[in-house]
């Protein structure tokens, strides 16, 4: 792994707020990044990104509960199960398609799924 030095000019287009008596001398900080360059992906021509919204059917809206549910591992587990059920019910959408799902709102695929062909949205209570 190589380290890259970043040169920072003293001139800044963004004003830096100063606090008298604080921060007159800084300390050197080493920043490491775990990254790699992707130069070519030979097998797939493109990647598509879907933003998913999976919510429970609730008559009463509780925003705090929604936020906790979104951030919890339990919520991720439920959303992964829902995506799995979708792939079983709409198997033709997922044939020869590679997916990457973060358990939240982001789904990457190597081809289009059939969402644009759906004309009706129905809640699934199974």
mmCIF file with all atom_site columns, N, CA and C in Angstrom, residues 44-89:
data_model
loop_
_atom_site.group_PDB
_atom_site.id
_atom_site.type_symbol
_atom_site.label_atom_id
_atom_site.label_alt_id
_atom_site.label_comp_id
_atom_site.label_asym_id
_atom_site.label_entity_id
_atom_site.label_seq_id
_atom_site.pdbx_PDB_ins_code
_atom_site.Cartn_x
_atom_site.Cartn_y
_atom_site.Cartn_z
_atom_site.occupancy
_atom_site.B_iso_or_equiv
_atom_site.pdbx_formal_charge
_atom_site.auth_seq_id
_atom_site.auth_comp_id
_atom_site.auth_asym_id
_atom_site.auth_atom_id
_atom_site.pdbx_PDB_model_num
ATOM 1   N N  . UNK A 1 44 ? -19.025 -6.651  -17.117 1.00 0.00 ? 44 UNK A N  1
ATOM 2   C CA . UNK A 1 44 ? -20.265 -5.879  -17.145 1.00 0.00 ? 44 UNK A CA 1
ATOM 3   C C  . UNK A 1 44 ? -20.019 -4.509  -17.758 1.00 0.00 ? 44 UNK A C  1
ATOM 4   N N  . UNK A 1 45 ? -20.950 -4.092  -18.612 1.00 0.00 ? 45 UNK A N  1
ATOM 5   C CA . UNK A 1 45 ? -20.820 -2.797  -19.271 1.00 0.00 ? 45 UNK A CA 1
ATOM 6   C C  . UNK A 1 45 ? -21.230 -1.644  -18.370 1.00 0.00 ? 45 UNK A C  1
ATOM 7   N N  . UNK A 1 46 ? -22.181 -1.892  -17.486 1.00 0.00 ? 46 UNK A N  1
ATOM 8   C CA . UNK A 1 46 ? -22.677 -0.808  -16.648 1.00 0.00 ? 46 UNK A CA 1
ATOM 9   C C  . UNK A 1 46 ? -23.195 -1.347  -15.324 1.00 0.00 ? 46 UNK A C  1
ATOM 10  N N  . UNK A 1 47 ? -23.324 -0.435  -14.376 1.00 0.00 ? 47 UNK A N  1
ATOM 11  C CA . UNK A 1 47 ? -23.946 -0.734  -13.090 1.00 0.00 ? 47 UNK A CA 1
ATOM 12  C C  . UNK A 1 47 ? -25.095 0.239   -12.913 1.00 0.00 ? 47 UNK A C  1
ATOM 13  N N  . UNK A 1 48 ? -26.183 -0.241  -12.360 1.00 0.00 ? 48 UNK A N  1
ATOM 14  C CA . UNK A 1 48 ? -27.333 0.613   -12.089 1.00 0.00 ? 48 UNK A CA 1
ATOM 15  C C  . UNK A 1 48 ? -27.514 0.712   -10.585 1.00 0.00 ? 48 UNK A C  1
ATOM 16  N N  . UNK A 1 49 ? -27.907 1.885   -10.135 1.00 0.00 ? 49 UNK A N  1
ATOM 17  C CA . UNK A 1 49 ? -28.137 2.103   -8.705  1.00 0.00 ? 49 UNK A CA 1
ATOM 18  C C  . UNK A 1 49 ? -29.621 2.362   -8.491  1.00 0.00 ? 49 UNK A C  1
ATOM 19  N N  . UNK A 1 50 ? -30.206 1.581   -7.607  1.00 0.00 ? 50 UNK A N  1
ATOM 20  C CA . UNK A 1 50 ? -31.597 1.774   -7.205  1.00 0.00 ? 50 UNK A CA 1
ATOM 21  C C  . UNK A 1 50 ? -31.616 2.285   -5.771  1.00 0.00 ? 50 UNK A C  1
ATOM 22  N N  . UNK A 1 51 ? -32.515 3.201   -5.499  1.00 0.00 ? 51 UNK A N  1
ATOM 23  C CA . UNK A 1 51 ? -32.749 3.654   -4.135  1.00 0.00 ? 51 UNK A CA 1
ATOM 24  C C  . UNK A 1 51 ? -34.080 3.048   -3.701  1.00 0.00 ? 51 UNK A C  1
ATOM 25  N N  . UNK A 1 52 ? -34.016 2.191   -2.698  1.00 0.00 ? 52 UNK A N  1
ATOM 26  C CA . UNK A 1 52 ? -35.203 1.471   -2.244  1.00 0.00 ? 52 UNK A CA 1
ATOM 27  C C  . UNK A 1 52 ? -35.794 2.121   -1.006  1.00 0.00 ? 52 UNK A C  1
ATOM 28  N N  . UNK A 1 53 ? -37.097 2.093   -0.933  1.00 0.00 ? 53 UNK A N  1
ATOM 29  C CA . UNK A 1 53 ? -37.784 2.564   0.269   1.00 0.00 ? 53 UNK A CA 1
ATOM 30  C C  . UNK A 1 53 ? -38.702 1.442   0.721   1.00 0.00 ? 53 UNK A C  1
ATOM 31  N N  . UNK A 1 54 ? -38.345 0.827   1.821   1.00 0.00 ? 54 UNK A N  1
ATOM 32  C CA . UNK A 1 54 ? -39.128 -0.278  2.373   1.00 0.00 ? 54 UNK A CA 1
ATOM 33  C C  . UNK A 1 54 ? -39.609 0.159   3.745   1.00 0.00 ? 54 UNK A C  1
ATOM 34  N N  . UNK A 1 55 ? -40.929 0.287   3.871   1.00 0.00 ? 55 UNK A N  1
ATOM 35  C CA . UNK A 1 55 ? -41.500 0.759   5.135   1.00 0.00 ? 55 UNK A CA 1
ATOM 36  C C  . UNK A 1 55 ? -42.585 -0.197  5.593   1.00 0.00 ? 55 UNK A C  1
ATOM 37  N N  . UNK A 1 56 ? -42.759 -0.324  6.901   1.00 0.00 ? 56 UNK A N  1
ATOM 38  C CA . UNK A 1 56 ? -43.857 -1.160  7.405   1.00 0.00 ? 56 UNK A CA 1
ATOM 39  C C  . UNK A 1 56 ? -45.200 -0.465  7.189   1.00 0.00 ? 56 UNK A C  1
ATOM 40  N N  . UNK A 1 57 ? -46.240 -1.257  7.156   1.00 0.00 ? 57 UNK A N  1
ATOM 41  C CA . UNK A 1 57 ? -47.583 -0.702  7.015   1.00 0.00 ? 57 UNK A CA 1
ATOM 42  C C  . UNK A 1 57 ? -48.076 -0.338  8.406   1.00 0.00 ? 57 UNK A C  1
ATOM 43  N N  . UNK A 1 58 ? -48.062 0.937   8.721   1.00 0.00 ? 58 UNK A N  1
ATOM 44  C CA . UNK A 1 58 ? -48.503 1.432   10.028  1.00 0.00 ? 58 UNK A CA 1
ATOM 45  C C  . UNK A 1 58 ? -49.553 2.509   9.824   1.00 0.00 ? 58 UNK A C  1
ATOM 46  N N  . UNK A 1 59 ? -50.601 2.422   10.564  1.00 0.00 ? 59 UNK A N  1
ATOM 47  C CA . UNK A 1 59 ? -51.617 3.477   10.507  1.00 0.00 ? 59 UNK A CA 1
ATOM 48  C C  . UNK A 1 59 ? -51.082 4.751   11.143  1.00 0.00 ? 59 UNK A C  1
ATOM 49  N N  . UNK A 1 60 ? -50.358 4.591   12.240  1.00 0.00 ? 60 UNK A N  1
ATOM 50  C CA . UNK A 1 60 ? -49.793 5.747   12.933  1.00 0.00 ? 60 UNK A CA 1
ATOM 51  C C  . UNK A 1 60 ? -48.345 5.910   12.510  1.00 0.00 ? 60 UNK A C  1
ATOM 52  N N  . UNK A 1 61 ? -47.946 7.138   12.292  1.00 0.00 ? 61 UNK A N  1
ATOM 53  C CA . UNK A 1 61 ? -46.588 7.427   11.851  1.00 0.00 ? 61 UNK A CA 1
ATOM 54  C C  . UNK A 1 61 ? -45.752 7.835   13.042  1.00 0.00 ? 61 UNK A C  1
ATOM 55  N N  . UNK A 1 62 ? -44.682 7.117   13.293  1.00 0.00 ? 62 UNK A N  1
ATOM 56  C CA . UNK A 1 62 ? -43.760 7.446   14.371  1.00 0.00 ? 62 UNK A CA 1
ATOM 57  C C  . UNK A 1 62 ? -42.378 7.617   13.756  1.00 0.00 ? 62 UNK A C  1
ATOM 58  N N  . UNK A 1 63 ? -41.962 8.862   13.541  1.00 0.00 ? 63 UNK A N  1
ATOM 59  C CA . UNK A 1 63 ? -40.705 9.145   12.851  1.00 0.00 ? 63 UNK A CA 1
ATOM 60  C C  . UNK A 1 63 ? -39.509 8.631   13.637  1.00 0.00 ? 63 UNK A C  1
ATOM 61  N N  . UNK A 1 64 ? -39.518 8.774   14.958  1.00 0.00 ? 64 UNK A N  1
ATOM 62  C CA . UNK A 1 64 ? -38.398 8.270   15.765  1.00 0.00 ? 64 UNK A CA 1
ATOM 63  C C  . UNK A 1 64 ? -38.241 6.769   15.594  1.00 0.00 ? 64 UNK A C  1
ATOM 64  N N  . UNK A 1 65 ? -39.331 6.042   15.592  1.00 0.00 ? 65 UNK A N  1
ATOM 65  C CA . UNK A 1 65 ? -39.274 4.587   15.400  1.00 0.00 ? 65 UNK A CA 1
ATOM 66  C C  . UNK A 1 65 ? -38.752 4.254   14.007  1.00 0.00 ? 65 UNK A C  1
ATOM 67  N N  . UNK A 1 66 ? -39.150 5.046   12.990  1.00 0.00 ? 66 UNK A N  1
ATOM 68  C CA . UNK A 1 66 ? -38.647 4.835   11.629  1.00 0.00 ? 66 UNK A CA 1
ATOM 69  C C  . UNK A 1 66 ? -37.138 4.998   11.572  1.00 0.00 ? 66 UNK A C  1
ATOM 70  N N  . UNK A 1 67 ? -36.618 6.024   12.231  1.00 0.00 ? 67 UNK A N  1
ATOM 71  C CA . UNK A 1 67 ? -35.175 6.274   12.227  1.00 0.00 ? 67 UNK A CA 1
ATOM 72  C C  . UNK A 1 67 ? -34.442 5.135   12.921  1.00 0.00 ? 67 UNK A C  1
ATOM 73  N N  . UNK A 1 68 ? -34.926 4.718   14.076  1.00 0.00 ? 68 UNK A N  1
ATOM 74  C CA . UNK A 1 68 ? -34.299 3.600   14.797  1.00 0.00 ? 68 UNK A CA 1
ATOM 75  C C  . UNK A 1 68 ? -34.348 2.325   13.969  1.00 0.00 ? 68 UNK A C  1
ATOM 76  N N  . UNK A 1 69 ? -35.482 2.070   13.324  1.00 0.00 ? 69 UNK A N  1
ATOM 77  C CA . UNK A 1 69 ? -35.647 0.870   12.516  1.00 0.00 ? 69 UNK A CA 1
ATOM 78  C C  . UNK A 1 69 ? -34.677 0.888   11.336  1.00 0.00 ? 69 UNK A C  1
ATOM 79  N N  . UNK A 1 70 ? -34.508 2.046   10.717  1.00 0.00 ? 70 UNK A N  1
ATOM 80  C CA . UNK A 1 70 ? -33.617 2.186   9.561   1.00 0.00 ? 70 UNK A CA 1
ATOM 81  C C  . UNK A 1 70 ? -32.173 1.901   9.937   1.00 0.00 ? 70 UNK A C  1
ATOM 82  N N  . UNK A 1 71 ? -31.765 2.326   11.114  1.00 0.00 ? 71 UNK A N  1
ATOM 83  C CA . UNK A 1 71 ? -30.371 2.195   11.536  1.00 0.00 ? 71 UNK A CA 1
ATOM 84  C C  . UNK A 1 71 ? -30.055 0.859   12.189  1.00 0.00 ? 71 UNK A C  1
ATOM 85  N N  . UNK A 1 72 ? -31.053 0.116   12.576  1.00 0.00 ? 72 UNK A N  1
ATOM 86  C CA . UNK A 1 72 ? -30.803 -1.108  13.343  1.00 0.00 ? 72 UNK A CA 1
ATOM 87  C C  . UNK A 1 72 ? -30.440 -2.278  12.440  1.00 0.00 ? 72 UNK A C  1
ATOM 88  N N  . UNK A 1 73 ? -29.684 -3.214  13.002  1.00 0.00 ? 73 UNK A N  1
ATOM 89  C CA . UNK A 1 73 ? -29.362 -4.443  12.283  1.00 0.00 ? 73 UNK A CA 1
ATOM 90  C C  . UNK A 1 73 ? -30.622 -5.261  12.041  1.00 0.00 ? 73 UNK A C  1
ATOM 91  N N  . UNK A 1 74 ? -31.573 -5.186  12.967  1.00 0.00 ? 74 UNK A N  1
ATOM 92  C CA . UNK A 1 74 ? -32.839 -5.894  12.799  1.00 0.00 ? 74 UNK A CA 1
ATOM 93  C C  . UNK A 1 74 ? -33.553 -5.386  11.551  1.00 0.00 ? 74 UNK A C  1
ATOM 94  N N  . UNK A 1 75 ? -33.564 -4.064  11.387  1.00 0.00 ? 75 UNK A N  1
ATOM 95  C CA . UNK A 1 75 ? -34.182 -3.467  10.203  1.00 0.00 ? 75 UNK A CA 1
ATOM 96  C C  . UNK A 1 75 ? -33.505 -3.933  8.924   1.00 0.00 ? 75 UNK A C  1
ATOM 97  N N  . UNK A 1 76 ? -32.177 -4.024  8.953   1.00 0.00 ? 76 UNK A N  1
ATOM 98  C CA . UNK A 1 76 ? -31.440 -4.500  7.777   1.00 0.00 ? 76 UNK A CA 1
ATOM 99  C C  . UNK A 1 76 ? -31.808 -5.940  7.460   1.00 0.00 ? 76 UNK A C  1
ATOM 100 N N  . UNK A 1 77 ? -31.950 -6.738  8.489   1.00 0.00 ? 77 UNK A N  1
ATOM 101 C CA . UNK A 1 77 ? -32.316 -8.143  8.297   1.00 0.00 ? 77 UNK A CA 1
ATOM 102 C C  . UNK A 1 77 ? -33.689 -8.256  7.640   1.00 0.00 ? 77 UNK A C  1
ATOM 103 N N  . UNK A 1 78 ? -34.631 -7.465  8.100   1.00 0.00 ? 78 UNK A N  1
ATOM 104 C CA . UNK A 1 78 ? -35.985 -7.472  7.527   1.00 0.00 ? 78 UNK A CA 1
ATOM 105 C C  . UNK A 1 78 ? -35.935 -7.040  6.064   1.00 0.00 ? 78 UNK A C  1
ATOM 106 N N  . UNK A 1 79 ? -35.203 -5.950  5.780   1.00 0.00 ? 79 UNK A N  1
ATOM 107 C CA . UNK A 1 79 ? -35.129 -5.456  4.402   1.00 0.00 ? 79 UNK A CA 1
ATOM 108 C C  . UNK A 1 79 ? -34.463 -6.483  3.483   1.00 0.00 ? 79 UNK A C  1
ATOM 109 N N  . UNK A 1 80 ? -33.442 -7.179  3.980   1.00 0.00 ? 80 UNK A N  1
ATOM 110 C CA . UNK A 1 80 ? -32.799 -8.229  3.174   1.00 0.00 ? 80 UNK A CA 1
ATOM 111 C C  . UNK A 1 80 ? -33.791 -9.366  2.886   1.00 0.00 ? 80 UNK A C  1
ATOM 112 N N  . UNK A 1 81 ? -34.616 -9.719  3.867   1.00 0.00 ? 81 UNK A N  1
ATOM 113 C CA . UNK A 1 81 ? -35.635 -10.759 3.654   1.00 0.00 ? 81 UNK A CA 1
ATOM 114 C C  . UNK A 1 81 ? -36.655 -10.320 2.612   1.00 0.00 ? 81 UNK A C  1
ATOM 115 N N  . UNK A 1 82 ? -37.035 -9.050  2.657   1.00 0.00 ? 82 UNK A N  1
ATOM 116 C CA . UNK A 1 82 ? -38.000 -8.526  1.687   1.00 0.00 ? 82 UNK A CA 1
ATOM 117 C C  . UNK A 1 82 ? -37.415 -8.588  0.282   1.00 0.00 ? 82 UNK A C  1
ATOM 118 N N  . UNK A 1 83 ? -36.144 -8.196  0.132   1.00 0.00 ? 83 UNK A N  1
ATOM 119 C CA . UNK A 1 83 ? -35.504 -8.257  -1.185  1.00 0.00 ? 83 UNK A CA 1
ATOM 120 C C  . UNK A 1 83 ? -35.399 -9.710  -1.661  1.00 0.00 ? 83 UNK A C  1
ATOM 121 N N  . UNK A 1 84 ? -35.118 -10.626 -0.754  1.00 0.00 ? 84 UNK A N  1
ATOM 122 C CA . UNK A 1 84 ? -35.055 -12.046 -1.115  1.00 0.00 ? 84 UNK A CA 1
ATOM 123 C C  . UNK A 1 84 ? -36.420 -12.531 -1.590  1.00 0.00 ? 84 UNK A C  1
ATOM 124 N N  . UNK A 1 85 ? -37.483 -12.148 -0.870  1.00 0.00 ? 85 UNK A N  1
ATOM 125 C CA . UNK A 1 85 ? -38.844 -12.524 -1.277  1.00 0.00 ? 85 UNK A CA 1
ATOM 126 C C  . UNK A 1 85 ? -39.172 -11.955 -2.654  1.00 0.00 ? 85 UNK A C  1
ATOM 127 N N  . UNK A 1 86 ? -38.761 -10.711 -2.899  1.00 0.00 ? 86 UNK A N  1
ATOM 128 C CA . UNK A 1 86 ? -38.989 -10.098 -4.207  1.00 0.00 ? 86 UNK A CA 1
ATOM 129 C C  . UNK A 1 86 ? -38.277 -10.900 -5.288  1.00 0.00 ? 86 UNK A C  1
ATOM 130 N N  . UNK A 1 87 ? -37.043 -11.318 -5.007  1.00 0.00 ? 87 UNK A N  1
ATOM 131 C CA . UNK A 1 87 ? -36.292 -12.087 -6.011  1.00 0.00 ? 87 UNK A CA 1
ATOM 132 C C  . UNK A 1 87 ? -36.929 -13.453 -6.265  1.00 0.00 ? 87 UNK A C  1
ATOM 133 N N  . UNK A 1 88 ? -37.605 -14.013 -5.270  1.00 0.00 ? 88 UNK A N  1
ATOM 134 C CA . UNK A 1 88 ? -38.296 -15.288 -5.469  1.00 0.00 ? 88 UNK A CA 1
ATOM 135 C C  . UNK A 1 88 ? -39.595 -15.099 -6.258  1.00 0.00 ? 88 UNK A C  1
ATOM 136 N N  . UNK A 1 89 ? -40.337 -14.020 -5.959  1.00 0.00 ? 89 UNK A N  1
ATOM 137 C CA . UNK A 1 89 ? -41.609 -13.776 -6.645  1.00 0.00 ? 89 UNK A CA 1
ATOM 138 C C  . UNK A 1 89 ? -41.410 -13.242 -8.059  1.00 0.00 ? 89 UNK A C  1
#
